[in-house]
MMTF fields as JSON, N, C-alpha, C and O atoms, coordinates in Angstrom:
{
  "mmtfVersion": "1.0.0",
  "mmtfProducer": "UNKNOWN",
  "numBonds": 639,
  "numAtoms": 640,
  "numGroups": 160,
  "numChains": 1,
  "numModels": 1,
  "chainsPerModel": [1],
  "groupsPerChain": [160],
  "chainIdList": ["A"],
  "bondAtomList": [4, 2, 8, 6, 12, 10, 16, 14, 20, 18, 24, 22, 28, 26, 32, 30, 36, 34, 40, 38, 44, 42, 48, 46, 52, 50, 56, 54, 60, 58, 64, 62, 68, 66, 72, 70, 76, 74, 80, 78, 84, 82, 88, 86, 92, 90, 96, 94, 100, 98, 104, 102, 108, 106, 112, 110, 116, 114, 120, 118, 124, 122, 128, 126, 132, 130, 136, 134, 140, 138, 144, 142, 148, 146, 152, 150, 156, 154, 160, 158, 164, 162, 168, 166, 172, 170, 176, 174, 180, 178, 184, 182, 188, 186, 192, 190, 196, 194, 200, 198, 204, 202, 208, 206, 212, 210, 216, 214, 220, 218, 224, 222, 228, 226, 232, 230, 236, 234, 240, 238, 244, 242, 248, 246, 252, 250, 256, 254, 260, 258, 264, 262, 268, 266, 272, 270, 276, 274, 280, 278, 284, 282, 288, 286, 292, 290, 296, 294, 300, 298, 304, 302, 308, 306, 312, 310, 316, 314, 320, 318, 324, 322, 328, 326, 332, 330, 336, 334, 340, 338, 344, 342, 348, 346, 352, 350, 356, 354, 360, 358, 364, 362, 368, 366, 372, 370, 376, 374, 380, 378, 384, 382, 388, 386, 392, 390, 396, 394, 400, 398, 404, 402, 408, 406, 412, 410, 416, 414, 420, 418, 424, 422, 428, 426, 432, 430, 436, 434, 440, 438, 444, 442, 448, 446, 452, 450, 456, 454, 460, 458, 464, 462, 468, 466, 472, 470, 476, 474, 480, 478, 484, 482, 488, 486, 492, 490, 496, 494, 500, 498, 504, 502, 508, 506, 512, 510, 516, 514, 520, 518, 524, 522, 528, 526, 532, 530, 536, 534, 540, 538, 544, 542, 548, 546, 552, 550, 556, 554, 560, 558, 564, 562, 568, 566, 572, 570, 576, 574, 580, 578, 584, 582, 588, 586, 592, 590, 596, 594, 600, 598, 604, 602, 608, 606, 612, 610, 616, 614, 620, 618, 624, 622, 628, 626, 632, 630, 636, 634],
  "bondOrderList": [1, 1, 1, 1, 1, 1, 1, 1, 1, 1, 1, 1, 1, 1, 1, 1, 1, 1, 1, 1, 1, 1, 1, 1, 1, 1, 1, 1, 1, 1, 1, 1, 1, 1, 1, 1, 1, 1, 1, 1, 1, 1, 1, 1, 1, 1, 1, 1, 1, 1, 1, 1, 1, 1, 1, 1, 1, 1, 1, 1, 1, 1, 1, 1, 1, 1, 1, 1, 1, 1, 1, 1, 1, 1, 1, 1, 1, 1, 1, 1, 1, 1, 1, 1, 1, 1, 1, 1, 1, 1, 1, 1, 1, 1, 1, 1, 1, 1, 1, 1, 1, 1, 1, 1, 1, 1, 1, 1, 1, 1, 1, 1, 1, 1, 1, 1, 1, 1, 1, 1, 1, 1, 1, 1, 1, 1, 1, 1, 1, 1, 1, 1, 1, 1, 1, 1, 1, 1, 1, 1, 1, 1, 1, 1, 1, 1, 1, 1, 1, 1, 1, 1, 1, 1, 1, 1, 1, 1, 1],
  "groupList": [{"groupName": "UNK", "atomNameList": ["N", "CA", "C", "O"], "elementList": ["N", "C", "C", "O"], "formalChargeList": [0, 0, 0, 0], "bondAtomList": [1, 0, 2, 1, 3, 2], "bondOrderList": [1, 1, 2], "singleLetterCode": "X", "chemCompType": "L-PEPTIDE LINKING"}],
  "groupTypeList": [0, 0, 0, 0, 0, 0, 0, 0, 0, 0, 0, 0, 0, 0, 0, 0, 0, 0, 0, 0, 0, 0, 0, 0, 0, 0, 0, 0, 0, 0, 0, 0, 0, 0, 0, 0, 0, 0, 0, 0, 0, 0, 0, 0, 0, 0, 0, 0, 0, 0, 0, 0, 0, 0, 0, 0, 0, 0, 0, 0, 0, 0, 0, 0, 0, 0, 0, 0, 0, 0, 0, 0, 0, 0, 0, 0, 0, 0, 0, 0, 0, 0, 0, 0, 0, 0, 0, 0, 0, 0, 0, 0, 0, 0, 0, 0, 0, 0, 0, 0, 0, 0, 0, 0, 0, 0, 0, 0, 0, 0, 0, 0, 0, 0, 0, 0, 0, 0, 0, 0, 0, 0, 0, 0, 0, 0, 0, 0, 0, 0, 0, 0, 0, 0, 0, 0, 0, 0, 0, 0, 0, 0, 0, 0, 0, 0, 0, 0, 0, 0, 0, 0, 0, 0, 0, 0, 0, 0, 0, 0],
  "groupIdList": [1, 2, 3, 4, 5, 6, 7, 8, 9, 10, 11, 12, 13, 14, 15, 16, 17, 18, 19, 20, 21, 22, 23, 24, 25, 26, 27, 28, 29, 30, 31, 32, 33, 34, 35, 36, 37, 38, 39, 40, 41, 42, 43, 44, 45, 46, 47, 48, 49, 50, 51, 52, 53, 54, 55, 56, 57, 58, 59, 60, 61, 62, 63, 64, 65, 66, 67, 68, 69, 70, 71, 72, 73, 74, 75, 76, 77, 78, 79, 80, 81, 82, 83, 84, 85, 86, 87, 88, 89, 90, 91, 92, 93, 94, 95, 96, 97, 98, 99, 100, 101, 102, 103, 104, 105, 106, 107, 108, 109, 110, 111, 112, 113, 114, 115, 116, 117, 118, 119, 120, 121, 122, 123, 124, 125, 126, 127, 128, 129, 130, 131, 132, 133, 134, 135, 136, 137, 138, 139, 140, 141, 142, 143, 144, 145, 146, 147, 148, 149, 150, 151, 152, 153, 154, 155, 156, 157, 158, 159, 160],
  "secStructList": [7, 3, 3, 7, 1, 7, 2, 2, 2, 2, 2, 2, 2, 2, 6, 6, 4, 4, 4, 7, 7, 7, 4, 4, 4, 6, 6, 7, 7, 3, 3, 7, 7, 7, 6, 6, 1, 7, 1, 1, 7, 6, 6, 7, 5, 1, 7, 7, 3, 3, 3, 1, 7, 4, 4, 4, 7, 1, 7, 6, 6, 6, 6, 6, 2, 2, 2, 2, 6, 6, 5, 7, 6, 6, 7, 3, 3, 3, 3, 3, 3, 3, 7, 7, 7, 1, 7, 2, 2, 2, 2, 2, 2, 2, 2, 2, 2, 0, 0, 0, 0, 0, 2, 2, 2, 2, 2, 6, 6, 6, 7, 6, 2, 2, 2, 2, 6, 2, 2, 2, 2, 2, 2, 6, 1, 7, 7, 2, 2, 2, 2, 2, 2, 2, 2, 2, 2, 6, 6, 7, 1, 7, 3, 3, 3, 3, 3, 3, 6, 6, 6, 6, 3, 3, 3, 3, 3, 3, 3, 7],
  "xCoordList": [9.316, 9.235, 9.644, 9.295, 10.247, 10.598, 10.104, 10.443, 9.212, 8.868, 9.813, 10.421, 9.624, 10.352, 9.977, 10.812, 9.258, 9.103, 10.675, 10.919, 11.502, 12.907, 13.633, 14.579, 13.629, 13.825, 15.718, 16.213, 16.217, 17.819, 18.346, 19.156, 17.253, 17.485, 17.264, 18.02, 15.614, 15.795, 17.355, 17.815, 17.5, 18.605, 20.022, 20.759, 20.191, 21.485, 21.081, 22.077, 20.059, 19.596, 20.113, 20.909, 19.511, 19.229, 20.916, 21.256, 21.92, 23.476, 23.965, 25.023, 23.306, 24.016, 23.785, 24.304, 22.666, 21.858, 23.059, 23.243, 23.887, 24.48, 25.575, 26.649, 25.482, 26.987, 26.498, 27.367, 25.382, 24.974, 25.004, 24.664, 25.442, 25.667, 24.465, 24.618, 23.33, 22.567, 21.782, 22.081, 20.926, 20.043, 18.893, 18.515, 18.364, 17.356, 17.023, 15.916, 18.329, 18.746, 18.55, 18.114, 18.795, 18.416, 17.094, 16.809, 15.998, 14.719, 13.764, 12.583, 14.633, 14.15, 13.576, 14.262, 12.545, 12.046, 12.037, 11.458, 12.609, 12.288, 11.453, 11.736, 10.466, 9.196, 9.242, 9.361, 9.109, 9.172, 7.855, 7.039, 7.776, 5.671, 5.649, 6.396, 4.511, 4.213, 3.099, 1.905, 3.635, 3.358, 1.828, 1.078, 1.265, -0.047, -0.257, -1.02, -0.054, -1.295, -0.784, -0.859, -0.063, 0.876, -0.059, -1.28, 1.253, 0.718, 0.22, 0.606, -0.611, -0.282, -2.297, -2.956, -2.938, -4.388, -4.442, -3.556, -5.697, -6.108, -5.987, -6.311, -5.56, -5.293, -4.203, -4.241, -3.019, -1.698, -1.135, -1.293, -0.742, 0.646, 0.414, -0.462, 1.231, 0.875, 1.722, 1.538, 2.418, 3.309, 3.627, 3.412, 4.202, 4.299, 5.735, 5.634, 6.56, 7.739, 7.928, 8.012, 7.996, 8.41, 9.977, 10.233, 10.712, 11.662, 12.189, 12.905, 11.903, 12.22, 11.72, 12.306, 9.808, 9.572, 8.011, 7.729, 7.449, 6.246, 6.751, 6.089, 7.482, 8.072, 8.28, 8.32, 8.415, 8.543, 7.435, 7.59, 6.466, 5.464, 4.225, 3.649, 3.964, 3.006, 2.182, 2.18, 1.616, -0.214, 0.244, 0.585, 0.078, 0.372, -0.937, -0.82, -2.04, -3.149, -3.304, -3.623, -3.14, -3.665, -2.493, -2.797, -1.306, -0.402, -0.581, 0.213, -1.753, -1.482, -2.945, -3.081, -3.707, -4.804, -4.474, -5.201, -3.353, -2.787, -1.954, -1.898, -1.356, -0.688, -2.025, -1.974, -2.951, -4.16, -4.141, -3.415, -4.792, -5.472, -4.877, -5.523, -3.348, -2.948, -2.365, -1.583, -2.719, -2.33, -3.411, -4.53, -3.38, -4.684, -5.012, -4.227, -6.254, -6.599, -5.835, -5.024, -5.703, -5.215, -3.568, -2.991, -2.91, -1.588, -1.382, -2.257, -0.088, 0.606, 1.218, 1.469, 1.408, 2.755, 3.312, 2.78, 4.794, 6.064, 6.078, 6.203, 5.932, 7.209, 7.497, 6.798, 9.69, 10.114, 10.827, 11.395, 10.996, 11.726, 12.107, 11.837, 12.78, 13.108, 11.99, 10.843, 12.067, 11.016, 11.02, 11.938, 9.706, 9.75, 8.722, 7.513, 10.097, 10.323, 9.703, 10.242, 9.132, 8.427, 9.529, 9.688, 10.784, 11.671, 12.801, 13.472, 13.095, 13.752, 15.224, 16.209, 15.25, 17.042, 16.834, 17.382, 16.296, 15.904, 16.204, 17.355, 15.507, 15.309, 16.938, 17.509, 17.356, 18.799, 19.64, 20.557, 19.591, 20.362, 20.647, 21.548, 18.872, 18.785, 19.432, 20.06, 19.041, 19.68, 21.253, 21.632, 22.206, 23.2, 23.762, 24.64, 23.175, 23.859, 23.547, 24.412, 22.418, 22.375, 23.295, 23.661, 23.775, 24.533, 25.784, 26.578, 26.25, 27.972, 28.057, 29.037, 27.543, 27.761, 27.285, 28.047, 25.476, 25.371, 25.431, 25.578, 25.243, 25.247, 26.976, 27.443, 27.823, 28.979, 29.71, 30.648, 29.139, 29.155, 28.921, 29.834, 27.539, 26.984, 27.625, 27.527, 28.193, 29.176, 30.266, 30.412, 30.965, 31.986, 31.782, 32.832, 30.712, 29.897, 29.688, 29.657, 29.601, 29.235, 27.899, 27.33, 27.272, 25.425, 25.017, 23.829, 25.487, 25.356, 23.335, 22.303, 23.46, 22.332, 20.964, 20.213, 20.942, 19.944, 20.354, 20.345, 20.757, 20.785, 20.08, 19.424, 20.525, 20.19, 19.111, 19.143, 18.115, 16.73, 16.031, 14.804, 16.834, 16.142, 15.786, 14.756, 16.417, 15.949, 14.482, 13.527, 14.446, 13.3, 12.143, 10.986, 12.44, 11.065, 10.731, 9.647, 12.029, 11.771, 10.829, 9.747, 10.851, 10.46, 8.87, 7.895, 8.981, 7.327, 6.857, 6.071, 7.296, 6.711, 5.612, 5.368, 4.899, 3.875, 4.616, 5.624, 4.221, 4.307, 3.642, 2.676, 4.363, 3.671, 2.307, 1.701, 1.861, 0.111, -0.298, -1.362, 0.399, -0.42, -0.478, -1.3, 0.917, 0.854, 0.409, 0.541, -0.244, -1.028, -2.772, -3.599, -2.944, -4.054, -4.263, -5.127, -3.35, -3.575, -3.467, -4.032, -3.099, -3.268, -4.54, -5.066, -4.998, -6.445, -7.175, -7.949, -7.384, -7.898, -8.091, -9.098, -6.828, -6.54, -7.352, -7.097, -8.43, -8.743, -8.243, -8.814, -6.995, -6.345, -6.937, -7.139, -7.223, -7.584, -6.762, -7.484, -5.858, -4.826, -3.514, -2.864, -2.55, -1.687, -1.106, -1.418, -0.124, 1.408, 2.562, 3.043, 2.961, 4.585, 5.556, 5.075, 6.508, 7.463, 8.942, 9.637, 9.249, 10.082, 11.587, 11.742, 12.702, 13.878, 15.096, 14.976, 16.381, 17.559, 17.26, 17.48, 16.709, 16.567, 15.999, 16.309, 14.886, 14.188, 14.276, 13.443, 15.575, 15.735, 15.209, 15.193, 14.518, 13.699, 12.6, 12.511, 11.781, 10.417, 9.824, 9.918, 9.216, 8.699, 7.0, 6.782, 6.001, 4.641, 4.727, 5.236, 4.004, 3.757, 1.845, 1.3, 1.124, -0.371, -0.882, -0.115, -2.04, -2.404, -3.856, -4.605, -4.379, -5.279, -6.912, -7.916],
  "yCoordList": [-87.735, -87.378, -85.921, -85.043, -85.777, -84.058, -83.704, -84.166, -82.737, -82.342, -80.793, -79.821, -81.078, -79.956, -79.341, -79.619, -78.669, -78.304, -78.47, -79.153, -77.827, -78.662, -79.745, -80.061, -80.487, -81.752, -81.393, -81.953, -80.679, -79.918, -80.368, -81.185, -79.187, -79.398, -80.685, -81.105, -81.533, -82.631, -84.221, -85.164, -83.475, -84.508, -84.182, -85.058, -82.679, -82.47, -82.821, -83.334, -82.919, -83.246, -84.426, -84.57, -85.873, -87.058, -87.627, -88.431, -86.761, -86.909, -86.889, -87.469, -86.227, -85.597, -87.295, -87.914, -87.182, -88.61, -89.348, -89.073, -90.028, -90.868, -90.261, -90.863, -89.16, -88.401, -88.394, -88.152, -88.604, -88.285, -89.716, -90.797, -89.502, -90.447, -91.194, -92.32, -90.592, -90.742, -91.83, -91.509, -92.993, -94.343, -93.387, -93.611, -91.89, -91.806, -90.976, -90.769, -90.684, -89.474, -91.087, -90.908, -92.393, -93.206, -93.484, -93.962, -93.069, -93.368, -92.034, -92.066, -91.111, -89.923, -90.374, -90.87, -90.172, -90.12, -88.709, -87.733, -88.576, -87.438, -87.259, -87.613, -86.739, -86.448, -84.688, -83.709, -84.716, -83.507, -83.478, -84.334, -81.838, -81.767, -80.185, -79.749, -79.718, -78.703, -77.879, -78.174, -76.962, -76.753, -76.492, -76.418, -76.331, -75.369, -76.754, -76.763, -78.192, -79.179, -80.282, -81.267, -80.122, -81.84, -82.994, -83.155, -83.892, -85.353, -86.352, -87.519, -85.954, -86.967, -86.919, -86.084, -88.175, -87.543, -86.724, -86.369, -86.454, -86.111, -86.737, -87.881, -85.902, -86.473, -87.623, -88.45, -87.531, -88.04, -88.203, -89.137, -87.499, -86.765, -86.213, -85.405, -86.73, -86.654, -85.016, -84.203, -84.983, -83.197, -83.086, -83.891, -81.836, -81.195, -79.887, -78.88, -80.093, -79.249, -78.325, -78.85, -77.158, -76.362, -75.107, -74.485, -75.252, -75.04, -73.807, -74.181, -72.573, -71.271, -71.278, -70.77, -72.235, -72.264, -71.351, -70.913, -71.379, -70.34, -69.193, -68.656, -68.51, -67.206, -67.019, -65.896, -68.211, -68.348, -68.97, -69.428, -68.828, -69.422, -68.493, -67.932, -68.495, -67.148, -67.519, -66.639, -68.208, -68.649, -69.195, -70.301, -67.746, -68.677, -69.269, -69.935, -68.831, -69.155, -70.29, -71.221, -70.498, -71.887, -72.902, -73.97, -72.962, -73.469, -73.658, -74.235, -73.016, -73.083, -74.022, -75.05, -73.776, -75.034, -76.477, -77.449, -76.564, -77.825, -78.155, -79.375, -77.604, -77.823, -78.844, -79.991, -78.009, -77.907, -79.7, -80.63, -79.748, -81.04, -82.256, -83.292, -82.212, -83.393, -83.458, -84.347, -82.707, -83.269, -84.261, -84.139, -84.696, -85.424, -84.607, -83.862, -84.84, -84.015, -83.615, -84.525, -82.844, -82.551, -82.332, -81.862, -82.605, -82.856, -81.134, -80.273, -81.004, -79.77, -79.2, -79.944, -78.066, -78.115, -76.409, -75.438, -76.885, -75.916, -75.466, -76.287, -74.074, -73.084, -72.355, -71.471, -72.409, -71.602, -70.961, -71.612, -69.884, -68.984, -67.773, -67.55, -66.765, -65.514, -64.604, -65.007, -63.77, -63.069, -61.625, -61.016, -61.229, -59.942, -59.306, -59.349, -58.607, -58.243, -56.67, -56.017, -56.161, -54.604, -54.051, -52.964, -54.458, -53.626, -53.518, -54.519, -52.484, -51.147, -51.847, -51.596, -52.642, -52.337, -54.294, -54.54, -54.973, -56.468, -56.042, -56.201, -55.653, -55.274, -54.72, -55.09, -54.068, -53.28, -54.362, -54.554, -55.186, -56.137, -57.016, -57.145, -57.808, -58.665, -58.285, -59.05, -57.007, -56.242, -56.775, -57.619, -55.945, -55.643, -57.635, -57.94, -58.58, -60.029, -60.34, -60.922, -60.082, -60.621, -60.049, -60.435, -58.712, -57.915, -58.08, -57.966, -58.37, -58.456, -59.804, -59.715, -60.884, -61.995, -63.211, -64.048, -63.05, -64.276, -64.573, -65.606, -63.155, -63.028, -63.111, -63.858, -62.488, -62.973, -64.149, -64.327, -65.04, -66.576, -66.757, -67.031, -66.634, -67.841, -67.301, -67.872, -66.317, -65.584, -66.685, -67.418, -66.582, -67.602, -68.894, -69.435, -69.484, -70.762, -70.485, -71.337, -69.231, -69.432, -68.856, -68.614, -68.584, -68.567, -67.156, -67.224, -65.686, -64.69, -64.81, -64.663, -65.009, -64.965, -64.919, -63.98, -66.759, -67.416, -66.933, -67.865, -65.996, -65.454, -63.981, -63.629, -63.283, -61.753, -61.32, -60.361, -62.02, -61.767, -62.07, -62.163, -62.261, -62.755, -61.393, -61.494, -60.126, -58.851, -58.316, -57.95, -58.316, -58.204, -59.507, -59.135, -60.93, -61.511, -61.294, -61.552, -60.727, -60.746, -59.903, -60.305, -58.247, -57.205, -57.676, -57.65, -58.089, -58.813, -60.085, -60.79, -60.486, -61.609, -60.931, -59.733, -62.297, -61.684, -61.494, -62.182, -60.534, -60.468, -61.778, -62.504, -61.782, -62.706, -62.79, -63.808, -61.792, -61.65, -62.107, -62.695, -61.874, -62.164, -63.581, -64.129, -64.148, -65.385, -66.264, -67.429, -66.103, -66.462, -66.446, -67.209, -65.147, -64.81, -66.137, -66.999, -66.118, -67.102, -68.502, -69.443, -68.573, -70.11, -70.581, -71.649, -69.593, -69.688, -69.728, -70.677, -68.923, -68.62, -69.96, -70.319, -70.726, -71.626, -73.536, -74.691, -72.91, -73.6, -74.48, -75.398, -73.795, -74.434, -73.909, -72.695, -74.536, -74.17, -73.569, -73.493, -73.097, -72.592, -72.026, -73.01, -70.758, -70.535, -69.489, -68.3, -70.082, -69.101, -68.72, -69.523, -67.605, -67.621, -67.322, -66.715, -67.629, -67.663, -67.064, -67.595, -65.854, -65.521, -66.126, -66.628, -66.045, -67.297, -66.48, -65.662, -66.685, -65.816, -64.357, -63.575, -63.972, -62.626, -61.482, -60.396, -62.677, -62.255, -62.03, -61.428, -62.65, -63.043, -63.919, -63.864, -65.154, -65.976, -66.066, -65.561, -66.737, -66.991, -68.48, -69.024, -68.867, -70.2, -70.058, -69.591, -70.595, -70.575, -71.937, -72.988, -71.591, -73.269, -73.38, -72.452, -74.204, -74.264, -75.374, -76.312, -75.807, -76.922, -77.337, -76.362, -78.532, -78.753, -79.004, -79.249],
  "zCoordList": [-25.564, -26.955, -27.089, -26.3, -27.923, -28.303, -29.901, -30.99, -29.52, -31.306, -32.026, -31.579, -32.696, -33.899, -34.845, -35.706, -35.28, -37.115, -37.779, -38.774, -37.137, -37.458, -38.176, -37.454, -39.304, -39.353, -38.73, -37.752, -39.338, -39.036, -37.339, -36.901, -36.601, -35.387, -34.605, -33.728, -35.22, -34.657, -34.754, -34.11, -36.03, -36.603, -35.622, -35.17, -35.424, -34.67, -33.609, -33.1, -32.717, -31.231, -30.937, -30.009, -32.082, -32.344, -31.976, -31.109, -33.144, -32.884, -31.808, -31.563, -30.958, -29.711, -28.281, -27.352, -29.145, -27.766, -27.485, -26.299, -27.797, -27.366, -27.204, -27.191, -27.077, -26.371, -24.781, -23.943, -24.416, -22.886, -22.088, -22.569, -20.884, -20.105, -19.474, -19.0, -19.472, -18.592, -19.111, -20.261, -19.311, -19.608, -20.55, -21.7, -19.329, -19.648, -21.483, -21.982, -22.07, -23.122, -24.061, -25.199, -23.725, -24.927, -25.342, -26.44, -24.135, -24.813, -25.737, -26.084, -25.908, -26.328, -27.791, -28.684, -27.834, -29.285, -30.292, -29.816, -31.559, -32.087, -33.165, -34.309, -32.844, -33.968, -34.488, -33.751, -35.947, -36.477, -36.717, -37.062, -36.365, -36.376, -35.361, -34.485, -35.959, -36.131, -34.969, -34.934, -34.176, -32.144, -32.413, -31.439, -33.853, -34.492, -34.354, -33.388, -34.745, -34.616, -34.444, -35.179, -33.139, -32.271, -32.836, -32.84, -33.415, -33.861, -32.85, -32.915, -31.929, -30.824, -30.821, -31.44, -29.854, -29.469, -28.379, -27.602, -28.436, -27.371, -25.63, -25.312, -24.867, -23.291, -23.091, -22.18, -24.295, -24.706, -23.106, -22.32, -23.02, -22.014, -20.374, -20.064, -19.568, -18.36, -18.087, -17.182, -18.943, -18.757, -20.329, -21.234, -20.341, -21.314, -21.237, -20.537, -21.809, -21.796, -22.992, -24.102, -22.891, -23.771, -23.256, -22.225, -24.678, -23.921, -25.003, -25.933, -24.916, -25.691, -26.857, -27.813, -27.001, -28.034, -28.731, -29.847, -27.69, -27.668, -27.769, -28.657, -27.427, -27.946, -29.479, -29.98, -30.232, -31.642, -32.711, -33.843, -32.035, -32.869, -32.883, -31.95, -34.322, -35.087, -34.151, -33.29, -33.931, -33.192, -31.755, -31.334, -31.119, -29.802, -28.756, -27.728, -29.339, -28.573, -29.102, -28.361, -30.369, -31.057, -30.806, -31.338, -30.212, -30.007, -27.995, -27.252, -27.647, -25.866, -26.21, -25.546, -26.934, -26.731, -27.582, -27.377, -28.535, -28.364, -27.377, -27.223, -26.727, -25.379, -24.512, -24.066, -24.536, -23.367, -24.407, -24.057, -25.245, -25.777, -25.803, -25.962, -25.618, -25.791, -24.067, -23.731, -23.358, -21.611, -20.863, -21.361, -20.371, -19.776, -18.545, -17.958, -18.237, -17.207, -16.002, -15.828, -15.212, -14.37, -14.519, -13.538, -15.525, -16.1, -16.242, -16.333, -16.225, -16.14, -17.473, -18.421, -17.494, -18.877, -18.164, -17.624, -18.622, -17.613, -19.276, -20.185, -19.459, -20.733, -20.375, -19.88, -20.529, -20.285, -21.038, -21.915, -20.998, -22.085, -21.61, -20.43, -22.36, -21.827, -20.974, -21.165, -20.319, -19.76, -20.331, -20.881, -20.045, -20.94, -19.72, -19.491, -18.986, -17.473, -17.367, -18.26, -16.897, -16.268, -15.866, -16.423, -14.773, -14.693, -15.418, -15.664, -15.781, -16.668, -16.351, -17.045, -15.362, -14.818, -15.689, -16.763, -15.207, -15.873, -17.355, -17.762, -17.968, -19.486, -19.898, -20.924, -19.202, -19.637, -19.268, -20.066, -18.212, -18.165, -19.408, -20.236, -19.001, -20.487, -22.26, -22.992, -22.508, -23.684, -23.854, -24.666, -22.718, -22.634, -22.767, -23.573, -21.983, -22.505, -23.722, -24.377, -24.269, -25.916, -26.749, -27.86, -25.863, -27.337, -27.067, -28.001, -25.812, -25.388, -24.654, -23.914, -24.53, -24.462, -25.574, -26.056, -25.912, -25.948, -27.71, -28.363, -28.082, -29.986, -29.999, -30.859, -29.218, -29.423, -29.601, -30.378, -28.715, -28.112, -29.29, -30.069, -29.715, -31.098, -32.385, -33.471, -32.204, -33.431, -33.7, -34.678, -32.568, -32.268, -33.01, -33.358, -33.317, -33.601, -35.609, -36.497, -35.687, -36.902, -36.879, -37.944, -35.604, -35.308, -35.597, -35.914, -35.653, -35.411, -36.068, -35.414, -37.01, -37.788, -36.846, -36.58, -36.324, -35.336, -34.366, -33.562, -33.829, -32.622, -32.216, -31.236, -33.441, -34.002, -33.295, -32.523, -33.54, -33.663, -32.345, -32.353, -31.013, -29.849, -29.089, -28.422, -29.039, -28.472, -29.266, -28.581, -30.171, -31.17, -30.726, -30.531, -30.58, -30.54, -28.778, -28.254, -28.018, -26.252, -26.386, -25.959, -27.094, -26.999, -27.311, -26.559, -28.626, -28.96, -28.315, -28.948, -27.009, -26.687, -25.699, -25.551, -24.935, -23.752, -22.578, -22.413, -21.593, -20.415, -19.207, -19.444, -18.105, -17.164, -17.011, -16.676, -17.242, -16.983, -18.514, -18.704, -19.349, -20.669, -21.18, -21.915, -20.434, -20.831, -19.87, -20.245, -18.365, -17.81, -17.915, -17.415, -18.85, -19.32, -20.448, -20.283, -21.552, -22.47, -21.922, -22.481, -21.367, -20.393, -20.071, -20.384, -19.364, -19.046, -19.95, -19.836, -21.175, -22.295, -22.989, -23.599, -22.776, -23.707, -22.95, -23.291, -21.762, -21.033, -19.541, -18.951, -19.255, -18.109, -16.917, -16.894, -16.015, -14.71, -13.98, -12.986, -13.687, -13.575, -13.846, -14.197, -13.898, -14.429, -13.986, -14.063, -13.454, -12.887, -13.775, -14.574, -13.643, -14.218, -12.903, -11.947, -12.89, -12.374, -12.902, -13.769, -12.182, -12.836, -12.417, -11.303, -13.395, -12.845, -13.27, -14.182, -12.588, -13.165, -13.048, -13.973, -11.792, -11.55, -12.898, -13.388, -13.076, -13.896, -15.199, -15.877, -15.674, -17.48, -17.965, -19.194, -17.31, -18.041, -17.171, -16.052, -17.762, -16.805, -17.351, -18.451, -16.18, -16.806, -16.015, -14.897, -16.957, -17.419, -16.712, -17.1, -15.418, -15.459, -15.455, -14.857, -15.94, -16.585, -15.908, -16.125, -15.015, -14.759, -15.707, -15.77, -16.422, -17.041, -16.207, -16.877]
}
């Protein structure tokens, strides 16, 4: 299942499905719904994927204990997204691709707009410790980040 507040994005996703080769891209379900209060019950989901989306959502504590509520026990959830890295040379890296590769790229597209704004929410996102802190916070028994791409993204992985 993939959720969205999106109806836009889920609809362009939805288009795309049967452009993919693979069996498994036909059973994708798309539900539009909101990361503040997943339509699903409680102890739903054996994993949980988030994919550059906790970085964008006002309530992220209240968005890591619906994570927590709809996993079943012992069940995991991986989020990954940009990293918002301690070293100085990481950070200048990261800068320097949003502004001379990847806002260019989505320029190219028509995107400049939805792109703009990703140095600004990196700068305000959590650090590895903070978003391992809220993990825990958010009731998980465990919680690592992992940093990936020499440290431009990082992925949160949480056990329940």
């Amino acid at each position: 299942m993939a959720v969205d507040f999106s109806s836009q994005q889920l609809q362009t996703a939805a288009s795309r499905q049967d452009q993919r080769w693979k069996p498994c891209y036909k059973n994708i379900k798309w539900i539009e719904g909101d990361a503040l209060d997943l339509p699903f019950t409680d102890c739903y989901f054996d994993a949980v994927t988030v994919g550059y989306g906790l970085r964008n959502v006002v309530d992220k504590p209240k968005a890591m204990r619906e994570i927590f509520r709809v996993l079943k026990p012992g069940s995991r959830a991986s989020i990954l997204d940009f990293n918002k890295s301690s070293s100085l040379f990481t950070t200048s890296l990261q800068s320097w691709m949003i502004d001379n590769v990847v806002v260019p790229l989505a320029s190219g597209y028509g995107l400049t707009e939805e792109y703009k704004y990703l140095k600004s929410s990196i700068l305000h996102y959590l650090t590895e410790k903070e978003l391992e802190e809220l993990a825990k916070e958010a009731g998980f028994s465990a919680a690592k980040h992992y940093e990936l791409g020499g440290g431009l993204m990082g992925d949160l992985v949480a056990t329940r």
